[in-house]
Amino acid sequence: QKEVEQNSGPLSVPEGAIASLNCTYSDRGSQSFFWYRQYSGKSPELIMSIYSNGDKEDGRFTAQLNKASQYVSLLIRDSQPSDSATYLCAVGDSNYQLIWGAGTKLIIKP
Amino acid sequence: DTGVSQDPRHKITKRGQNVTFRCDPISEHNRLYWYRQTLGQGPEFLTYFQNEAQLEKSRLLSDRFSAERPKGSFSTLEIQRTEQGDSAMYLCASTASGGYTFGSGTRLTVV
């Protein structure tokens, strides 16, 4: 059974601080890794993808992947109240099938 | 192309009625997925198509659920004899490869 685990939170972070979201996965054959943001009542929105070990930066977002530890993380710098949402981790296999975590609720406090 | 479109956005139906949802994916995306999501949970896989072929169905999907993608373009998801437990957000996503693009979803309420 392929699984993706996330802490459900809520994770509370002061405005302007760094928010760190974590995800572990069970399938060592996983090849692609994604972070989605989901506002309440809305559909998931892709914010980051990463395919190889290391860091990938896009604006205030940095995705980190460690395949040996089966661990992927998302850092949000200079957190804003508009970053308050649920962040879903999704892990893809060789057939482009995504396995989803249940999401971490992030709250940015002004 | 403005993305993945789903219709309707909201549907309220009485228990026992049939409902049908439509999804129009991004035109160049050959893979189309249907998911169901309830509050506090991640998306739950229902089924997916590559072009017009339905390649996988979740074993959680009862025989009351059926999906089609007749010409490899839009897709429909039908739920027959709806039950209160079917109340959820139904999400459609498409991809060529890599990350999925989701539609806005159809929120179903069974009363």
PDB file of C-alpha atoms in Angstrom:
ATOM      1  CA  GLN A   1       0.000   0.000   0.000  1.00  0.00           C
ATOM      2  CA  LYS A   2       1.556   3.252  -1.166  1.00  0.00           C
ATOM      3  CA  GLU A   3       1.194   5.977   1.439  1.00  0.00           C
ATOM      4  CA  VAL A   4       1.958   9.652   1.838  1.00  0.00           C
ATOM      5  CA  GLU A   5       2.012  11.031   5.358  1.00  0.00           C
ATOM      6  CA  GLN A   6       1.612  14.620   6.488  1.00  0.00           C
ATOM      7  CA  ASN A   7       1.058  16.180   9.867  1.00  0.00           C
ATOM      8  CA  SER A   8      -2.533  17.434   9.798  1.00  0.00           C
ATOM      9  CA  GLY A   9      -1.712  20.511  11.881  1.00  0.00           C
ATOM     10  CA  PRO A  10      -2.797  23.155  12.246  1.00  0.00           C
ATOM     11  CA  LEU A  11       0.632  24.686  11.964  1.00  0.00           C
ATOM     12  CA  SER A  12       0.603  28.244  13.246  1.00  0.00           C
ATOM     13  CA  VAL A  13       3.352  30.607  12.043  1.00  0.00           C
ATOM     14  CA  PRO A  14       3.770  34.357  12.664  1.00  0.00           C
ATOM     15  CA  GLU A  15       3.558  36.639   9.666  1.00  0.00           C
ATOM     16  CA  GLY A  16       6.979  37.174   8.125  1.00  0.00           C
ATOM     17  CA  ALA A  17       8.443  33.940   9.511  1.00  0.00           C
ATOM     18  CA  ILE A  18       9.373  30.764   7.620  1.00  0.00           C
ATOM     19  CA  ALA A  19       6.726  28.046   7.426  1.00  0.00           C
ATOM     20  CA  SER A  20       8.068  24.501   7.093  1.00  0.00           C
ATOM     21  CA  LEU A  21       5.796  21.721   5.858  1.00  0.00           C
ATOM     22  CA  ASN A  22       6.873  18.103   5.759  1.00  0.00           C
ATOM     23  CA  CYS A  23       5.828  14.945   3.954  1.00  0.00           C
ATOM     24  CA  THR A  24       7.058  11.344   3.945  1.00  0.00           C
ATOM     25  CA  TYR A  25       6.221   8.645   1.433  1.00  0.00           C
ATOM     26  CA  SER A  26       6.454   4.878   1.373  1.00  0.00           C
ATOM     27  CA  ASP A  27       7.127   3.982  -2.270  1.00  0.00           C
ATOM     28  CA  ARG A  28      10.847   4.078  -3.079  1.00  0.00           C
ATOM     29  CA  GLY A  29       9.979   3.965  -6.776  1.00  0.00           C
ATOM     30  CA  SER A  30       8.311   7.381  -6.629  1.00  0.00           C
ATOM     31  CA  GLN A  31       9.586   9.717  -9.303  1.00  0.00           C
ATOM     32  CA  SER A  32       7.748  12.993  -8.993  1.00  0.00           C
ATOM     33  CA  PHE A  33       6.716  15.140  -6.068  1.00  0.00           C
ATOM     34  CA  PHE A  34       4.252  17.957  -5.856  1.00  0.00           C
ATOM     35  CA  TRP A  35       2.943  20.506  -3.418  1.00  0.00           C
ATOM     36  CA  TYR A  36      -0.574  21.833  -3.836  1.00  0.00           C
ATOM     37  CA  ARG A  37      -2.263  24.644  -1.977  1.00  0.00           C
ATOM     38  CA  GLN A  38      -5.977  24.380  -1.237  1.00  0.00           C
ATOM     39  CA  TYR A  39      -8.082  27.185   0.164  1.00  0.00           C
ATOM     40  CA  SER A  40     -11.246  26.223   2.005  1.00  0.00           C
ATOM     41  CA  GLY A  41     -13.990  25.236  -0.415  1.00  0.00           C
ATOM     42  CA  LYS A  42     -11.677  25.508  -3.436  1.00  0.00           C
ATOM     43  CA  SER A  43      -9.835  22.949  -5.538  1.00  0.00           C
ATOM     44  CA  PRO A  44      -6.105  22.192  -5.174  1.00  0.00           C
ATOM     45  CA  GLU A  45      -3.663  24.484  -6.972  1.00  0.00           C
ATOM     46  CA  LEU A  46      -0.190  23.301  -7.974  1.00  0.00           C
ATOM     47  CA  ILE A  47       2.517  25.483  -6.453  1.00  0.00           C
ATOM     48  CA  MET A  48       5.708  23.408  -6.681  1.00  0.00           C
ATOM     49  CA  SER A  49       7.006  20.299  -8.387  1.00  0.00           C
ATOM     50  CA  ILE A  50      10.347  18.577  -7.801  1.00  0.00           C
ATOM     51  CA  TYR A  51      11.850  15.538  -9.460  1.00  0.00           C
ATOM     52  CA  SER A  52      15.445  15.213  -8.220  1.00  0.00           C
ATOM     53  CA  ASN A  53      17.219  15.366  -4.892  1.00  0.00           C
ATOM     54  CA  GLY A  54      18.034  18.783  -3.514  1.00  0.00           C
ATOM     55  CA  ASP A  55      16.310  22.123  -3.383  1.00  0.00           C
ATOM     56  CA  LYS A  56      14.139  23.908  -5.895  1.00  0.00           C
ATOM     57  CA  GLU A  57      13.244  27.549  -5.356  1.00  0.00           C
ATOM     58  CA  ASP A  58      10.392  29.556  -6.862  1.00  0.00           C
ATOM     59  CA  GLY A  59       9.867  32.971  -5.353  1.00  0.00           C
ATOM     60  CA  ARG A  60       9.080  32.600  -1.648  1.00  0.00           C
ATOM     61  CA  PHE A  61       8.680  28.827  -1.998  1.00  0.00           C
ATOM     62  CA  THR A  62      11.424  26.197  -1.733  1.00  0.00           C
ATOM     63  CA  ALA A  63      10.810  22.494  -2.189  1.00  0.00           C
ATOM     64  CA  GLN A  64      13.340  20.053  -0.768  1.00  0.00           C
ATOM     65  CA  LEU A  65      13.602  16.391  -1.728  1.00  0.00           C
ATOM     66  CA  ASN A  66      15.587  13.604  -0.086  1.00  0.00           C
ATOM     67  CA  LYS A  67      14.865  10.309  -1.823  1.00  0.00           C
ATOM     68  CA  ALA A  68      17.124   8.299   0.481  1.00  0.00           C
ATOM     69  CA  SER A  69      15.049   9.403   3.467  1.00  0.00           C
ATOM     70  CA  GLN A  70      11.802   9.381   1.443  1.00  0.00           C
ATOM     71  CA  TYR A  71      11.118  12.879   2.586  1.00  0.00           C
ATOM     72  CA  VAL A  72       9.926  16.026   0.838  1.00  0.00           C
ATOM     73  CA  SER A  73       9.372  19.426   2.373  1.00  0.00           C
ATOM     74  CA  LEU A  74       8.072  22.866   1.464  1.00  0.00           C
ATOM     75  CA  LEU A  75       9.448  26.066   2.938  1.00  0.00           C
ATOM     76  CA  ILE A  76       7.528  29.322   2.653  1.00  0.00           C
ATOM     77  CA  ARG A  77       9.621  32.399   3.399  1.00  0.00           C
ATOM     78  CA  ASP A  78       8.199  35.720   4.565  1.00  0.00           C
ATOM     79  CA  SER A  79       4.846  34.069   5.303  1.00  0.00           C
ATOM     80  CA  GLN A  80       1.772  36.151   4.526  1.00  0.00           C
ATOM     81  CA  PRO A  81      -1.786  35.798   5.844  1.00  0.00           C
ATOM     82  CA  SER A  82      -2.785  34.869   2.277  1.00  0.00           C
ATOM     83  CA  ASP A  83      -0.610  31.754   2.629  1.00  0.00           C
ATOM     84  CA  SER A  84      -3.091  30.401   5.174  1.00  0.00           C
ATOM     85  CA  ALA A  85      -4.475  27.274   3.514  1.00  0.00           C
ATOM     86  CA  THR A  86      -4.163  23.509   3.498  1.00  0.00           C
ATOM     87  CA  TYR A  87      -1.041  22.228   1.762  1.00  0.00           C
ATOM     88  CA  LEU A  88      -1.294  18.853   0.085  1.00  0.00           C
ATOM     89  CA  CYS A  89       1.714  16.705  -0.727  1.00  0.00           C
ATOM     90  CA  ALA A  90       1.349  14.384  -3.735  1.00  0.00           C
ATOM     91  CA  VAL A  91       3.804  11.738  -4.892  1.00  0.00           C
ATOM     92  CA  GLY A  92       3.802  10.279  -8.385  1.00  0.00           C
ATOM     93  CA  ASP A  93       4.825   6.882  -9.684  1.00  0.00           C
ATOM     94  CA  SER A  94       6.160   5.958 -13.112  1.00  0.00           C
ATOM     95  CA  ASN A  95       2.607   5.879 -14.502  1.00  0.00           C
ATOM     96  CA  TYR A  96       1.900   9.481 -13.454  1.00  0.00           C
ATOM     97  CA  GLN A  97      -0.489   8.277 -10.770  1.00  0.00           C
ATOM     98  CA  LEU A  98      -0.439  10.567  -7.756  1.00  0.00           C
ATOM     99  CA  ILE A  99      -0.752   9.380  -4.173  1.00  0.00           C
ATOM    100  CA  TRP A 100      -2.031  12.138  -1.903  1.00  0.00           C
ATOM    101  CA  GLY A 101      -1.409  13.076   1.674  1.00  0.00           C
ATOM    102  CA  ALA A 102      -4.320  14.318   3.780  1.00  0.00           C
ATOM    103  CA  GLY A 103      -2.818  17.806   3.930  1.00  0.00           C
ATOM    104  CA  THR A 104      -1.403  20.164   6.551  1.00  0.00           C
ATOM    105  CA  LYS A 105      -3.444  23.176   7.596  1.00  0.00           C
ATOM    106  CA  LEU A 106      -1.252  26.264   7.799  1.00  0.00           C
ATOM    107  CA  ILE A 107      -2.327  29.373   9.685  1.00  0.00           C
ATOM    108  CA  ILE A 108      -0.313  32.585   9.341  1.00  0.00           C
ATOM    109  CA  LYS A 109      -0.969  34.899  12.255  1.00  0.00           C
ATOM    110  CA  PRO A 110      -0.710  38.652  11.574  1.00  0.00           C
TER     111      PRO A 110
ATOM    112  CA  ASP B   1      -7.753  27.386 -23.217  1.00  0.00           C
ATOM    113  CA  THR B   2      -8.671  28.609 -19.759  1.00  0.00           C
ATOM    114  CA  GLY B   3      -8.056  25.404 -17.857  1.00  0.00           C
ATOM    115  CA  VAL B   4     -10.171  22.522 -16.610  1.00  0.00           C
ATOM    116  CA  SER B   5     -13.897  23.250 -16.496  1.00  0.00           C
ATOM    117  CA  GLN B   6     -16.441  21.414 -14.372  1.00  0.00           C
ATOM    118  CA  ASP B   7     -20.187  21.683 -14.458  1.00  0.00           C
ATOM    119  CA  PRO B   8     -22.231  22.172 -12.366  1.00  0.00           C
ATOM    120  CA  ARG B   9     -20.404  23.918  -9.513  1.00  0.00           C
ATOM    121  CA  HIS B  10     -23.011  22.832  -6.997  1.00  0.00           C
ATOM    122  CA  LYS B  11     -25.647  20.116  -7.038  1.00  0.00           C
ATOM    123  CA  ILE B  12     -28.265  19.375  -4.418  1.00  0.00           C
ATOM    124  CA  THR B  13     -30.209  16.185  -4.974  1.00  0.00           C
ATOM    125  CA  LYS B  14     -32.576  13.966  -3.090  1.00  0.00           C
ATOM    126  CA  ARG B  15     -31.424  10.577  -1.956  1.00  0.00           C
ATOM    127  CA  GLY B  16     -32.077   7.949  -4.608  1.00  0.00           C
ATOM    128  CA  GLN B  17     -31.817  10.321  -7.558  1.00  0.00           C
ATOM    129  CA  ASN B  18     -29.196  10.037 -10.293  1.00  0.00           C
ATOM    130  CA  VAL B  19     -26.705  12.839 -10.944  1.00  0.00           C
ATOM    131  CA  THR B  20     -24.234  13.485 -13.746  1.00  0.00           C
ATOM    132  CA  PHE B  21     -21.220  15.755 -13.698  1.00  0.00           C
ATOM    133  CA  ARG B  22     -19.190  17.000 -16.643  1.00  0.00           C
ATOM    134  CA  CYS B  23     -15.504  17.790 -16.971  1.00  0.00           C
ATOM    135  CA  ASP B  24     -13.775  19.536 -19.863  1.00  0.00           C
ATOM    136  CA  PRO B  25     -10.007  19.083 -19.519  1.00  0.00           C
ATOM    137  CA  ILE B  26      -7.228  21.184 -21.000  1.00  0.00           C
ATOM    138  CA  SER B  27      -7.330  20.290 -24.666  1.00  0.00           C
ATOM    139  CA  GLU B  28      -3.798  18.965 -25.047  1.00  0.00           C
ATOM    140  CA  HIS B  29      -3.982  16.818 -21.906  1.00  0.00           C
ATOM    141  CA  ASN B  30      -4.562  13.161 -22.711  1.00  0.00           C
ATOM    142  CA  ARG B  31      -5.001  12.001 -19.098  1.00  0.00           C
ATOM    143  CA  LEU B  32      -8.114  12.822 -17.106  1.00  0.00           C
ATOM    144  CA  TYR B  33      -8.768  11.938 -13.471  1.00  0.00           C
ATOM    145  CA  TRP B  34     -11.790  11.982 -11.206  1.00  0.00           C
ATOM    146  CA  TYR B  35     -11.359  12.398  -7.469  1.00  0.00           C
ATOM    147  CA  ARG B  36     -13.670  12.754  -4.523  1.00  0.00           C
ATOM    148  CA  GLN B  37     -12.763  14.882  -1.525  1.00  0.00           C
ATOM    149  CA  THR B  38     -14.421  15.244   1.851  1.00  0.00           C
ATOM    150  CA  LEU B  39     -13.632  17.766   4.556  1.00  0.00           C
ATOM    151  CA  GLY B  40     -10.190  17.356   6.106  1.00  0.00           C
ATOM    152  CA  GLN B  41      -9.098  14.658   3.696  1.00  0.00           C
ATOM    153  CA  GLY B  42      -6.877  14.577   0.652  1.00  0.00           C
ATOM    154  CA  PRO B  43      -8.361  13.792  -2.762  1.00  0.00           C
ATOM    155  CA  GLU B  44      -9.563  10.191  -3.059  1.00  0.00           C
ATOM    156  CA  PHE B  45      -8.903   8.590  -6.449  1.00  0.00           C
ATOM    157  CA  LEU B  46     -11.983   7.373  -8.318  1.00  0.00           C
ATOM    158  CA  THR B  47     -10.916   6.661 -11.896  1.00  0.00           C
ATOM    159  CA  TYR B  48      -8.770   7.853 -14.755  1.00  0.00           C
ATOM    160  CA  PHE B  49      -8.707   7.901 -18.526  1.00  0.00           C
ATOM    161  CA  GLN B  50      -5.928   8.024 -21.037  1.00  0.00           C
ATOM    162  CA  ASN B  51      -7.588   9.437 -24.111  1.00  0.00           C
ATOM    163  CA  GLU B  52     -10.915   7.578 -24.318  1.00  0.00           C
ATOM    164  CA  ALA B  53      -9.733   4.462 -22.481  1.00  0.00           C
ATOM    165  CA  GLN B  54     -10.655   4.060 -18.823  1.00  0.00           C
ATOM    166  CA  LEU B  55      -7.484   2.517 -17.438  1.00  0.00           C
ATOM    167  CA  GLU B  56      -8.166   2.242 -13.742  1.00  0.00           C
ATOM    168  CA  LYS B  57     -11.044   2.386 -11.320  1.00  0.00           C
ATOM    169  CA  SER B  58     -10.738   2.542  -7.579  1.00  0.00           C
ATOM    170  CA  ARG B  59     -11.948  -0.588  -5.859  1.00  0.00           C
ATOM    171  CA  LEU B  60     -13.749   1.789  -3.511  1.00  0.00           C
ATOM    172  CA  LEU B  61     -15.938   2.825  -6.420  1.00  0.00           C
ATOM    173  CA  SER B  62     -19.264   1.047  -6.170  1.00  0.00           C
ATOM    174  CA  ASP B  63     -21.255  -0.073  -9.199  1.00  0.00           C
ATOM    175  CA  ARG B  64     -23.442   3.008  -8.723  1.00  0.00           C
ATOM    176  CA  PHE B  65     -20.599   5.099 -10.144  1.00  0.00           C
ATOM    177  CA  SER B  66     -19.764   5.179 -13.838  1.00  0.00           C
ATOM    178  CA  ALA B  67     -17.562   7.429 -15.906  1.00  0.00           C
ATOM    179  CA  GLU B  68     -17.108   7.954 -19.603  1.00  0.00           C
ATOM    180  CA  ARG B  69     -14.843   9.867 -21.926  1.00  0.00           C
ATOM    181  CA  PRO B  70     -16.385   8.997 -25.266  1.00  0.00           C
ATOM    182  CA  LYS B  71     -14.159  10.912 -27.666  1.00  0.00           C
ATOM    183  CA  GLY B  72     -11.125  11.420 -25.511  1.00  0.00           C
ATOM    184  CA  SER B  73     -12.144  14.986 -24.769  1.00  0.00           C
ATOM    185  CA  PHE B  74     -14.765  15.789 -22.107  1.00  0.00           C
ATOM    186  CA  SER B  75     -15.746  13.262 -19.460  1.00  0.00           C
ATOM    187  CA  THR B  76     -18.873  12.566 -17.436  1.00  0.00           C
ATOM    188  CA  LEU B  77     -19.242  10.999 -14.008  1.00  0.00           C
ATOM    189  CA  GLU B  78     -22.639   9.566 -13.138  1.00  0.00           C
ATOM    190  CA  ILE B  79     -23.811   8.491  -9.710  1.00  0.00           C
ATOM    191  CA  GLN B  80     -26.943   6.396  -9.644  1.00  0.00           C
ATOM    192  CA  ARG B  81     -29.274   6.055  -6.655  1.00  0.00           C
ATOM    193  CA  THR B  82     -27.387   8.651  -4.647  1.00  0.00           C
ATOM    194  CA  GLU B  83     -26.834   8.140  -0.927  1.00  0.00           C
ATOM    195  CA  GLN B  84     -26.065  10.690   1.771  1.00  0.00           C
ATOM    196  CA  GLY B  85     -22.535   9.304   1.963  1.00  0.00           C
ATOM    197  CA  ASP B  86     -21.978  10.473  -1.611  1.00  0.00           C
ATOM    198  CA  SER B  87     -22.027  14.085  -0.422  1.00  0.00           C
ATOM    199  CA  ALA B  88     -18.566  15.441  -1.236  1.00  0.00           C
ATOM    200  CA  MET B  89     -16.586  17.605  -3.624  1.00  0.00           C
ATOM    201  CA  TYR B  90     -15.987  15.825  -6.925  1.00  0.00           C
ATOM    202  CA  LEU B  91     -12.808  16.994  -8.596  1.00  0.00           C
ATOM    203  CA  CYS B  92     -11.635  16.517 -12.142  1.00  0.00           C
ATOM    204  CA  ALA B  93      -7.986  16.943 -13.102  1.00  0.00           C
ATOM    205  CA  SER B  94      -6.036  16.592 -16.307  1.00  0.00           C
ATOM    206  CA  THR B  95      -2.399  16.263 -17.244  1.00  0.00           C
ATOM    207  CA  ALA B  96      -0.129  15.489 -20.144  1.00  0.00           C
ATOM    208  CA  SER B  97       2.594  14.440 -17.715  1.00  0.00           C
ATOM    209  CA  GLY B  98       3.679  15.621 -14.316  1.00  0.00           C
ATOM    210  CA  GLY B  99       1.475  17.745 -12.103  1.00  0.00           C
ATOM    211  CA  TYR B 100      -2.284  17.742 -12.450  1.00  0.00           C
ATOM    212  CA  THR B 101      -4.427  20.782 -13.165  1.00  0.00           C
ATOM    213  CA  PHE B 102      -7.706  20.677 -11.294  1.00  0.00           C
ATOM    214  CA  GLY B 103     -11.070  22.080 -12.181  1.00  0.00           C
ATOM    215  CA  SER B 104     -13.089  24.047  -9.658  1.00  0.00           C
ATOM    216  CA  GLY B 105     -14.953  20.937  -8.588  1.00  0.00           C
ATOM    217  CA  THR B 106     -18.613  20.011  -8.225  1.00  0.00           C
ATOM    218  CA  ARG B 107     -19.964  20.081  -4.698  1.00  0.00           C
ATOM    219  CA  LEU B 108     -22.656  17.437  -4.282  1.00  0.00           C
ATOM    220  CA  THR B 109     -25.103  17.521  -1.404  1.00  0.00           C
ATOM    221  CA  VAL B 110     -27.484  14.586  -1.024  1.00  0.00           C
ATOM    222  CA  VAL B 111     -30.478  15.375   1.179  1.00  0.00           C
TER     223      VAL B 111
END
